[in-house]
Amino acid sequence: MSLSAQTAEEIIYKMEQNESFSSIYYEGVMSIHRGKNRPVSVKTFKVFSSGKDRTFIEFTNPADRGTKYLKIKDELWIKGPYAEEATKISGHLLRENMAGSDFSYEDALENEKLLELYEPYIEKEEIVNERNCYRIVLKSKIKNISYPKRIVWVDKEKFFPVKVELYALSGVLLKEMNVVETLDISGYTLPVKIRMENKQRIDNWTFFEMKSVKINIPLDSKLFSKQQLER
Amino acid sequence: MKKKFIILTAWKNIFRNKRRSLLSISAIAVAVSLVCFMKSYVDGLMENMAKNIFLFQTGHVKISHKDYEKEKKLMPLDLNISGFESDYTEIVNTVSKMSGVYEVLPRIHFASFIDRKDKLKNVLVLALDLQHEKSLNLKKKIIEGRIFEEWTPEKSNRPEIIICKTLAAELGVKCGDKVTMLTRSAEEGLAHMTFYVSGIVSTEVINIDKYYIFMPLITAQYFLKMENAVLEILVLCKTKNIANKIAFMINNFMNLNKDNPYIAESWTVQNDGQYYKILTMGTKIYSLVYLVFLLLASLVIVNTTMMTVFERTKEIGTISAMGMRGKDIILLFFLEAVFLSVIASFIGTFIGGAFSFFFSRAGIDFATLSGGGMDFQISERIFTTFNSSLLVFSFLFGIIVSALCSFFPAKYAAKIEPVIAIRGRM
Amino acid sequence: MSFLLTLAFKNLSRHKKRTIFTTIGISVGIALLIWMDGMLRWADNESKRNLIRYEFGNFVLSKVNFKLDRDNFPLDKLMDFSAVKQIINKAEKEDLFCSPRTGFKVVLNNKRGFGLFYLVFAVDPVRYAKTLYVAKDIVKGKWLSEESMGIVISKNAAKDLDVKIGDTITIETKTKYGSFQSVSVTVEGIFDADDPSVNRNQAFVSYKFSDTFFQTESSASEIVFRSVNEKDEPFLSKMKDFINSIEVKDLVFSTWQELGADFIVLSKTKRAGTKIMIFFLFIITAIGIINTMLMAVFERIPELAMMRALGMKDNFIIFLFLLEATGIGFLGSTLGLFMGFFLNLWGVTKGLDFTGMVKDMDFGYRTGTVFYSEWNPDTMLLAFFFGIFCSVIVSILPAKKAVDITITDALHYQ
């Protein structure tokens, strides 16, 4: 019986621990590919996050400079650089993709623990993206869930998600996320270069990078307020 | 000599029985004036509809990205016109110089949400460049406040829009208010901006006033992150009949560039030729209505002239007993009818023309008349047409119909035996 | 009196041609009036019928919260199956056709990368076919059965997506529980409804399908009710009473007038507007009548003078004219009625076919592409009497004038 024999729950738990910091700051870059005939668009932004339910994002690339987003629990607000008040994004707009990437607003709003939503089981161990991984299938255990099935390849050594597949209820693969690079910081292993692909459209993917990552820094809670957004 | 006599007699006969002549004249005159007015009304209506469609939807020719039309329902802002070497102005400048082109209108037509206290309401926005838009004189249509000013981030003023009056009323927005809009930008992210309402406008086209906001092209380009690009370029030609030719010329010019992604389409083929079909069908329907009027009016004239002839059978009998023969009688009655109808048509055309002229200036309140709200772009106020061909048409109509209608009874009358005629009525 | 009648009649037959021509004039005007009114009435009523037959039935039941947000068809405000079953059972006992339906805002696509938005209704196929007419308008393939796992789309959708019967399309949406769903489905049927708004963006699947793929559990956004005679009452009251008596709360009825409000307003104003057009028709008809009567009067002045000289009272003479006018009016109206009847008959049976002329034609009316007429006995009657009435009124003044002249002058009148 090897010491490393772990249950699926334990593995997922460890993976999520790797993502649970009391706060995080980073500068993000997204390169968005929308099919062969359209140009690649690049977005840069600053992210401030406190726990998992409060996040403040400010875009810094020239085209979107000054656009801010605020997520508080399950509400998402936007304020453009030349807007004088914030607008809540609700209803169908939440299904839209953030800044045109392959991450939807809903994806961004996700803040529940996987173990509360899914029943995991280890399917097998395999090598993915040159890493030894547990292939864990997550089947939903509640009904109200966006992706009823996920498959996560968790790195055996460092417990970060190497690859994630998101499925529709019918079993059709909707999105595929591959971690290309990680960063070891303050005891956490953080994926800092991710490729997200929309499997329902041809040649559509987003490359996401986290730079200048700072973990567990003190953040003023006033930052996560509508007033701050509207300043 | 004989002919002259007949002509003279015909003329004199008109004045003999003033009452009868007056009756004939007035009947014909009324019919002619109605025909004249109806034609100007129908023509005015069709012209108006066409004008609005051209001005707001199709232009005579529309230049857009080849793939835009297909995906139009999804409003793909990135399938825009950004020119070949620099930007869209290349195309605008070249096309403006083509002969037959009257106005070139670069525009961005898009859907947006207005943030109304946490409820997002759908509106349509037309962003345009006032410098190019001569036909659509927005400035004149402002009913409150003033026209918008262009805004760019470098300027110190604020982004401005004008709202159509019906939409403004529905949203509860007044001049000077600010309004925050959210929409998808050209890069498929969300565009979010606050605008100030500098004025309220009334295009007087019912379906436009219900849904539209206008903003400067430049402001929209910043809002939508579409710098130096537009979604469509409408071209207005000197007349709509040369639209196909102009479209052809524009396509030739654009195809000089390798991998030209743009296409110019004449209004007759846009949307599977839908507008063309609508206008032709609209014209057909109204022509039908108009034909009905013509028919009725003709019947009145027929009625009058026939009766006139028939009740003078006694007179005819007398004349033929005195030696005037068939052909001459026909000519006599025919000429009388012609003289009468000339006078009547003149009067009728004058009256009808006067009404047409009046309404061509004052306009008719179509909204009340038609019950508004068709999907066609019909203005609230329709101006009847008024031109020389209208007058000529009405005038000729009166004469021709009356003349025709008197020919046959006149012929019939000429055949009557003198004896039978003198004896009494038919 | 009978003497006057006989005289009037004789006079009319003496001037046959005049009588005939005036009659024709009146009759054409009246016939056209009847026909136009018939067509417009049809368009208006058909639109209202279609609101009932294709879109909302007579009324619709849903949760209060659902109704407030109906544009979005929220899936968290549905009525569950047991409630639905209860209500349907009651309704069917009361001579109501009804069916549950659940609306999903979806993207349908044929090729990856290009999808269009539609409103897919999960329905009880058998009941829906009885309640709303869309099942009757299948032009290719067939309507859903309870076991169907396919989709029925409109002709417009088939063209936009470039698919035919047997082809597969993908439905992208979110299920009742908010899960993303992407399902391939076969096109089982294509319809061409008489209601353009249904053609524009509605598609249908069975509850079996939506229970399997959309997690509906047979719960419904709405229950659509259509009464046997297509009247709202007394059915609506009965159902309201029933709803109040059962435990299911927060339900509300919406009538088709409410849900189709924007059309209703339109139709009221349109009717007013077209009446004005009809008015113009009247004017022209009236002119014909006026003209004839005037001529008739004036040319008979000497004849009348003779009669007056012989002792006939002025009033009798006026009355005589009025009788003749009535006679002409009657003839004209009858002929007009007759012609109008046949025009209407043609309109009711064959109609004017605009198919093929325009694709998404929108006059604002919710009708198919063939424009029919409708029987309008009230207008027919009205027009009939108007013809007579007009003739009479118009003759009064000239008749009076005819007797104003002194007898001697009249005798010389020419």
PDB file of N, CA, C and O in Angstrom, chain B residues 83-122:
ATOM      1  N   GLY B  83     -11.432  49.623 -45.058  1.00  0.00           N
ATOM      2  CA  GLY B  83     -10.628  50.078 -46.188  1.00  0.00           C
ATOM      3  C   GLY B  83      -9.603  49.044 -46.605  1.00  0.00           C
ATOM      4  O   GLY B  83      -9.555  47.932 -46.092  1.00  0.00           O
ATOM      5  N   PHE B  84      -8.780  49.428 -47.555  1.00  0.00           N
ATOM      6  CA  PHE B  84      -7.766  48.506 -48.060  1.00  0.00           C
ATOM      7  C   PHE B  84      -6.390  48.832 -47.523  1.00  0.00           C
ATOM      8  O   PHE B  84      -5.698  47.979 -46.991  1.00  0.00           O
ATOM      9  N   GLU B  85      -6.003  50.075 -47.652  1.00  0.00           N
ATOM     10  CA  GLU B  85      -4.689  50.429 -47.138  1.00  0.00           C
ATOM     11  C   GLU B  85      -4.738  51.194 -45.838  1.00  0.00           C
ATOM     12  O   GLU B  85      -3.913  50.988 -44.969  1.00  0.00           O
ATOM     13  N   SER B  86      -5.688  52.055 -45.722  1.00  0.00           N
ATOM     14  CA  SER B  86      -5.745  52.789 -44.463  1.00  0.00           C
ATOM     15  C   SER B  86      -7.063  52.550 -43.746  1.00  0.00           C
ATOM     16  O   SER B  86      -7.129  51.764 -42.819  1.00  0.00           O
ATOM     17  N   ASP B  87      -8.096  53.254 -44.177  1.00  0.00           N
ATOM     18  CA  ASP B  87      -9.371  53.015 -43.497  1.00  0.00           C
ATOM     19  C   ASP B  87     -10.544  53.232 -44.450  1.00  0.00           C
ATOM     20  O   ASP B  87     -10.359  53.409 -45.647  1.00  0.00           O
ATOM     21  N   TYR B  88     -11.707  53.249 -43.879  1.00  0.00           N
ATOM     22  CA  TYR B  88     -12.912  53.283 -44.704  1.00  0.00           C
ATOM     23  C   TYR B  88     -12.996  54.540 -45.553  1.00  0.00           C
ATOM     24  O   TYR B  88     -13.687  54.569 -46.573  1.00  0.00           O
ATOM     25  N   THR B  89     -12.295  55.601 -45.134  1.00  0.00           N
ATOM     26  CA  THR B  89     -12.441  56.859 -45.885  1.00  0.00           C
ATOM     27  C   THR B  89     -11.925  56.714 -47.313  1.00  0.00           C
ATOM     28  O   THR B  89     -12.350  57.435 -48.220  1.00  0.00           O
ATOM     29  N   GLU B  90     -11.019  55.761 -47.512  1.00  0.00           N
ATOM     30  CA  GLU B  90     -10.561  55.491 -48.886  1.00  0.00           C
ATOM     31  C   GLU B  90     -11.744  55.248 -49.797  1.00  0.00           C
ATOM     32  O   GLU B  90     -11.861  55.805 -50.874  1.00  0.00           O
ATOM     33  N   ILE B  91     -12.583  54.340 -49.331  1.00  0.00           N
ATOM     34  CA  ILE B  91     -13.720  53.941 -50.159  1.00  0.00           C
ATOM     35  C   ILE B  91     -14.694  55.107 -50.312  1.00  0.00           C
ATOM     36  O   ILE B  91     -15.194  55.385 -51.402  1.00  0.00           O
ATOM     37  N   VAL B  92     -14.946  55.788 -49.208  1.00  0.00           N
ATOM     38  CA  VAL B  92     -15.870  56.919 -49.259  1.00  0.00           C
ATOM     39  C   VAL B  92     -15.400  57.941 -50.280  1.00  0.00           C
ATOM     40  O   VAL B  92     -16.168  58.419 -51.112  1.00  0.00           O
ATOM     41  N   ASN B  93     -14.117  58.272 -50.231  1.00  0.00           N
ATOM     42  CA  ASN B  93     -13.601  59.299 -51.137  1.00  0.00           C
ATOM     43  C   ASN B  93     -13.698  58.885 -52.590  1.00  0.00           C
ATOM     44  O   ASN B  93     -14.111  59.671 -53.445  1.00  0.00           O
ATOM     45  N   THR B  94     -13.310  57.644 -52.865  1.00  0.00           N
ATOM     46  CA  THR B  94     -13.359  57.208 -54.271  1.00  0.00           C
ATOM     47  C   THR B  94     -14.797  57.184 -54.788  1.00  0.00           C
ATOM     48  O   THR B  94     -15.080  57.644 -55.891  1.00  0.00           O
ATOM     49  N   VAL B  95     -15.670  56.643 -54.004  1.00  0.00           N
ATOM     50  CA  VAL B  95     -17.052  56.520 -54.463  1.00  0.00           C
ATOM     51  C   VAL B  95     -17.694  57.891 -54.644  1.00  0.00           C
ATOM     52  O   VAL B  95     -18.472  58.120 -55.578  1.00  0.00           O
ATOM     53  N   SER B  96     -17.340  58.839 -53.774  1.00  0.00           N
ATOM     54  CA  SER B  96     -17.930  60.182 -53.893  1.00  0.00           C
ATOM     55  C   SER B  96     -17.634  60.801 -55.239  1.00  0.00           C
ATOM     56  O   SER B  96     -18.413  61.600 -55.743  1.00  0.00           O
ATOM     57  N   LYS B  97     -16.480  60.412 -55.796  1.00  0.00           N
ATOM     58  CA  LYS B  97     -16.099  61.055 -57.049  1.00  0.00           C
ATOM     59  C   LYS B  97     -16.764  60.410 -58.261  1.00  0.00           C
ATOM     60  O   LYS B  97     -16.707  60.954 -59.343  1.00  0.00           O
ATOM     61  N   MET B  98     -17.420  59.287 -58.071  1.00  0.00           N
ATOM     62  CA  MET B  98     -18.019  58.612 -59.226  1.00  0.00           C
ATOM     63  C   MET B  98     -19.199  59.410 -59.745  1.00  0.00           C
ATOM     64  O   MET B  98     -19.976  59.975 -58.969  1.00  0.00           O
ATOM     65  N   SER B  99     -19.343  59.416 -61.062  1.00  0.00           N
ATOM     66  CA  SER B  99     -20.424  60.223 -61.600  1.00  0.00           C
ATOM     67  C   SER B  99     -21.751  59.520 -61.353  1.00  0.00           C
ATOM     68  O   SER B  99     -21.870  58.307 -61.482  1.00  0.00           O
ATOM     69  N   GLY B 100     -22.730  60.311 -60.994  1.00  0.00           N
ATOM     70  CA  GLY B 100     -24.043  59.729 -60.691  1.00  0.00           C
ATOM     71  C   GLY B 100     -24.241  59.560 -59.200  1.00  0.00           C
ATOM     72  O   GLY B 100     -25.352  59.334 -58.729  1.00  0.00           O
ATOM     73  N   VAL B 101     -23.144  59.675 -58.442  1.00  0.00           N
ATOM     74  CA  VAL B 101     -23.270  59.516 -56.994  1.00  0.00           C
ATOM     75  C   VAL B 101     -23.584  60.859 -56.355  1.00  0.00           C
ATOM     76  O   VAL B 101     -22.948  61.870 -56.631  1.00  0.00           O
ATOM     77  N   TYR B 102     -24.559  60.821 -55.504  1.00  0.00           N
ATOM     78  CA  TYR B 102     -25.026  62.073 -54.915  1.00  0.00           C
ATOM     79  C   TYR B 102     -24.510  62.241 -53.487  1.00  0.00           C
ATOM     80  O   TYR B 102     -24.052  63.289 -53.095  1.00  0.00           O
ATOM     81  N   GLU B 103     -24.602  61.173 -52.709  1.00  0.00           N
ATOM     82  CA  GLU B 103     -24.194  61.258 -51.308  1.00  0.00           C
ATOM     83  C   GLU B 103     -23.590  59.934 -50.890  1.00  0.00           C
ATOM     84  O   GLU B 103     -24.083  58.872 -51.291  1.00  0.00           O
ATOM     85  N   VAL B 104     -22.530  59.987 -50.091  1.00  0.00           N
ATOM     86  CA  VAL B 104     -21.947  58.747 -49.593  1.00  0.00           C
ATOM     87  C   VAL B 104     -22.014  58.787 -48.074  1.00  0.00           C
ATOM     88  O   VAL B 104     -21.527  59.738 -47.451  1.00  0.00           O
ATOM     89  N   LEU B 105     -22.627  57.779 -47.476  1.00  0.00           N
ATOM     90  CA  LEU B 105     -22.927  57.845 -46.048  1.00  0.00           C
ATOM     91  C   LEU B 105     -22.285  56.701 -45.276  1.00  0.00           C
ATOM     92  O   LEU B 105     -22.811  55.593 -45.253  1.00  0.00           O
ATOM     93  N   PRO B 106     -21.166  56.966 -44.623  1.00  0.00           N
ATOM     94  CA  PRO B 106     -20.577  55.915 -43.787  1.00  0.00           C
ATOM     95  C   PRO B 106     -21.350  55.844 -42.473  1.00  0.00           C
ATOM     96  O   PRO B 106     -21.618  56.875 -41.849  1.00  0.00           O
ATOM     97  N   ARG B 107     -21.749  54.645 -42.094  1.00  0.00           N
ATOM     98  CA  ARG B 107     -22.576  54.527 -40.882  1.00  0.00           C
ATOM     99  C   ARG B 107     -22.260  53.264 -40.100  1.00  0.00           C
ATOM    100  O   ARG B 107     -21.738  52.300 -40.632  1.00  0.00           O
ATOM    101  N   ILE B 108     -22.642  53.318 -38.828  1.00  0.00           N
ATOM    102  CA  ILE B 108     -22.624  52.096 -38.029  1.00  0.00           C
ATOM    103  C   ILE B 108     -24.011  51.931 -37.431  1.00  0.00           C
ATOM    104  O   ILE B 108     -24.503  52.802 -36.722  1.00  0.00           O
ATOM    105  N   HIS B 109     -24.608  50.809 -37.723  1.00  0.00           N
ATOM    106  CA  HIS B 109     -25.986  50.518 -37.318  1.00  0.00           C
ATOM    107  C   HIS B 109     -25.879  49.368 -36.337  1.00  0.00           C
ATOM    108  O   HIS B 109     -25.416  48.303 -36.706  1.00  0.00           O
ATOM    109  N   PHE B 110     -26.237  49.549 -35.076  1.00  0.00           N
ATOM    110  CA  PHE B 110     -26.077  48.428 -34.150  1.00  0.00           C
ATOM    111  C   PHE B 110     -27.138  48.407 -33.075  1.00  0.00           C
ATOM    112  O   PHE B 110     -27.840  49.384 -32.852  1.00  0.00           O
ATOM    113  N   ALA B 111     -27.237  47.278 -32.395  1.00  0.00           N
ATOM    114  CA  ALA B 111     -28.204  47.127 -31.314  1.00  0.00           C
ATOM    115  C   ALA B 111     -27.469  47.288 -29.993  1.00  0.00           C
ATOM    116  O   ALA B 111     -26.305  46.931 -29.883  1.00  0.00           O
ATOM    117  N   SER B 112     -28.164  47.807 -29.013  1.00  0.00           N
ATOM    118  CA  SER B 112     -27.502  48.025 -27.734  1.00  0.00           C
ATOM    119  C   SER B 112     -28.508  47.883 -26.604  1.00  0.00           C
ATOM    120  O   SER B 112     -29.720  47.842 -26.831  1.00  0.00           O
ATOM    121  N   PHE B 113     -27.999  47.800 -25.391  1.00  0.00           N
ATOM    122  CA  PHE B 113     -28.878  47.803 -24.224  1.00  0.00           C
ATOM    123  C   PHE B 113     -28.723  49.135 -23.517  1.00  0.00           C
ATOM    124  O   PHE B 113     -27.638  49.688 -23.447  1.00  0.00           O
ATOM    125  N   ILE B 114     -29.832  49.612 -22.965  1.00  0.00           N
ATOM    126  CA  ILE B 114     -29.742  50.795 -22.104  1.00  0.00           C
ATOM    127  C   ILE B 114     -29.977  50.314 -20.685  1.00  0.00           C
ATOM    128  O   ILE B 114     -30.898  49.537 -20.434  1.00  0.00           O
ATOM    129  N   ASP B 115     -29.143  50.770 -19.787  1.00  0.00           N
ATOM    130  CA  ASP B 115     -29.257  50.378 -18.385  1.00  0.00           C
ATOM    131  C   ASP B 115     -30.327  51.228 -17.731  1.00  0.00           C
ATOM    132  O   ASP B 115     -30.151  52.413 -17.490  1.00  0.00           O
ATOM    133  N   ARG B 116     -31.443  50.610 -17.498  1.00  0.00           N
ATOM    134  CA  ARG B 116     -32.538  51.355 -16.910  1.00  0.00           C
ATOM    135  C   ARG B 116     -32.792  50.763 -15.536  1.00  0.00           C
ATOM    136  O   ARG B 116     -33.678  49.940 -15.383  1.00  0.00           O
ATOM    137  N   LYS B 117     -32.031  51.195 -14.530  1.00  0.00           N
ATOM    138  CA  LYS B 117     -32.180  50.703 -13.179  1.00  0.00           C
ATOM    139  C   LYS B 117     -32.213  49.179 -13.130  1.00  0.00           C
ATOM    140  O   LYS B 117     -33.185  48.573 -12.754  1.00  0.00           O
ATOM    141  N   ASP B 118     -31.104  48.603 -13.537  1.00  0.00           N
ATOM    142  CA  ASP B 118     -30.962  47.145 -13.470  1.00  0.00           C
ATOM    143  C   ASP B 118     -31.788  46.369 -14.469  1.00  0.00           C
ATOM    144  O   ASP B 118     -31.739  45.155 -14.496  1.00  0.00           O
ATOM    145  N   LYS B 119     -32.567  47.053 -15.267  1.00  0.00           N
ATOM    146  CA  LYS B 119     -33.196  46.313 -16.359  1.00  0.00           C
ATOM    147  C   LYS B 119     -32.530  46.791 -17.629  1.00  0.00           C
ATOM    148  O   LYS B 119     -32.361  47.989 -17.836  1.00  0.00           O
ATOM    149  N   LEU B 120     -32.170  45.841 -18.471  1.00  0.00           N
ATOM    150  CA  LEU B 120     -31.502  46.227 -19.706  1.00  0.00           C
ATOM    151  C   LEU B 120     -32.529  46.271 -20.824  1.00  0.00           C
ATOM    152  O   LEU B 120     -33.171  45.279 -21.116  1.00  0.00           O
ATOM    153  N   LYS B 121     -32.681  47.434 -21.442  1.00  0.00           N
ATOM    154  CA  LYS B 121     -33.680  47.558 -22.509  1.00  0.00           C
ATOM    155  C   LYS B 121     -33.014  47.638 -23.871  1.00  0.00           C
ATOM    156  O   LYS B 121     -32.018  48.331 -24.059  1.00  0.00           O
ATOM    157  N   ASN B 122     -33.599  46.943 -24.832  1.00  0.00           N
ATOM    158  CA  ASN B 122     -33.045  46.928 -26.184  1.00  0.00           C
ATOM    159  C   ASN B 122     -33.332  48.203 -26.957  1.00  0.00           C
ATOM    160  O   ASN B 122     -34.463  48.662 -26.985  1.00  0.00           O
TER     161      ASN B 122
END
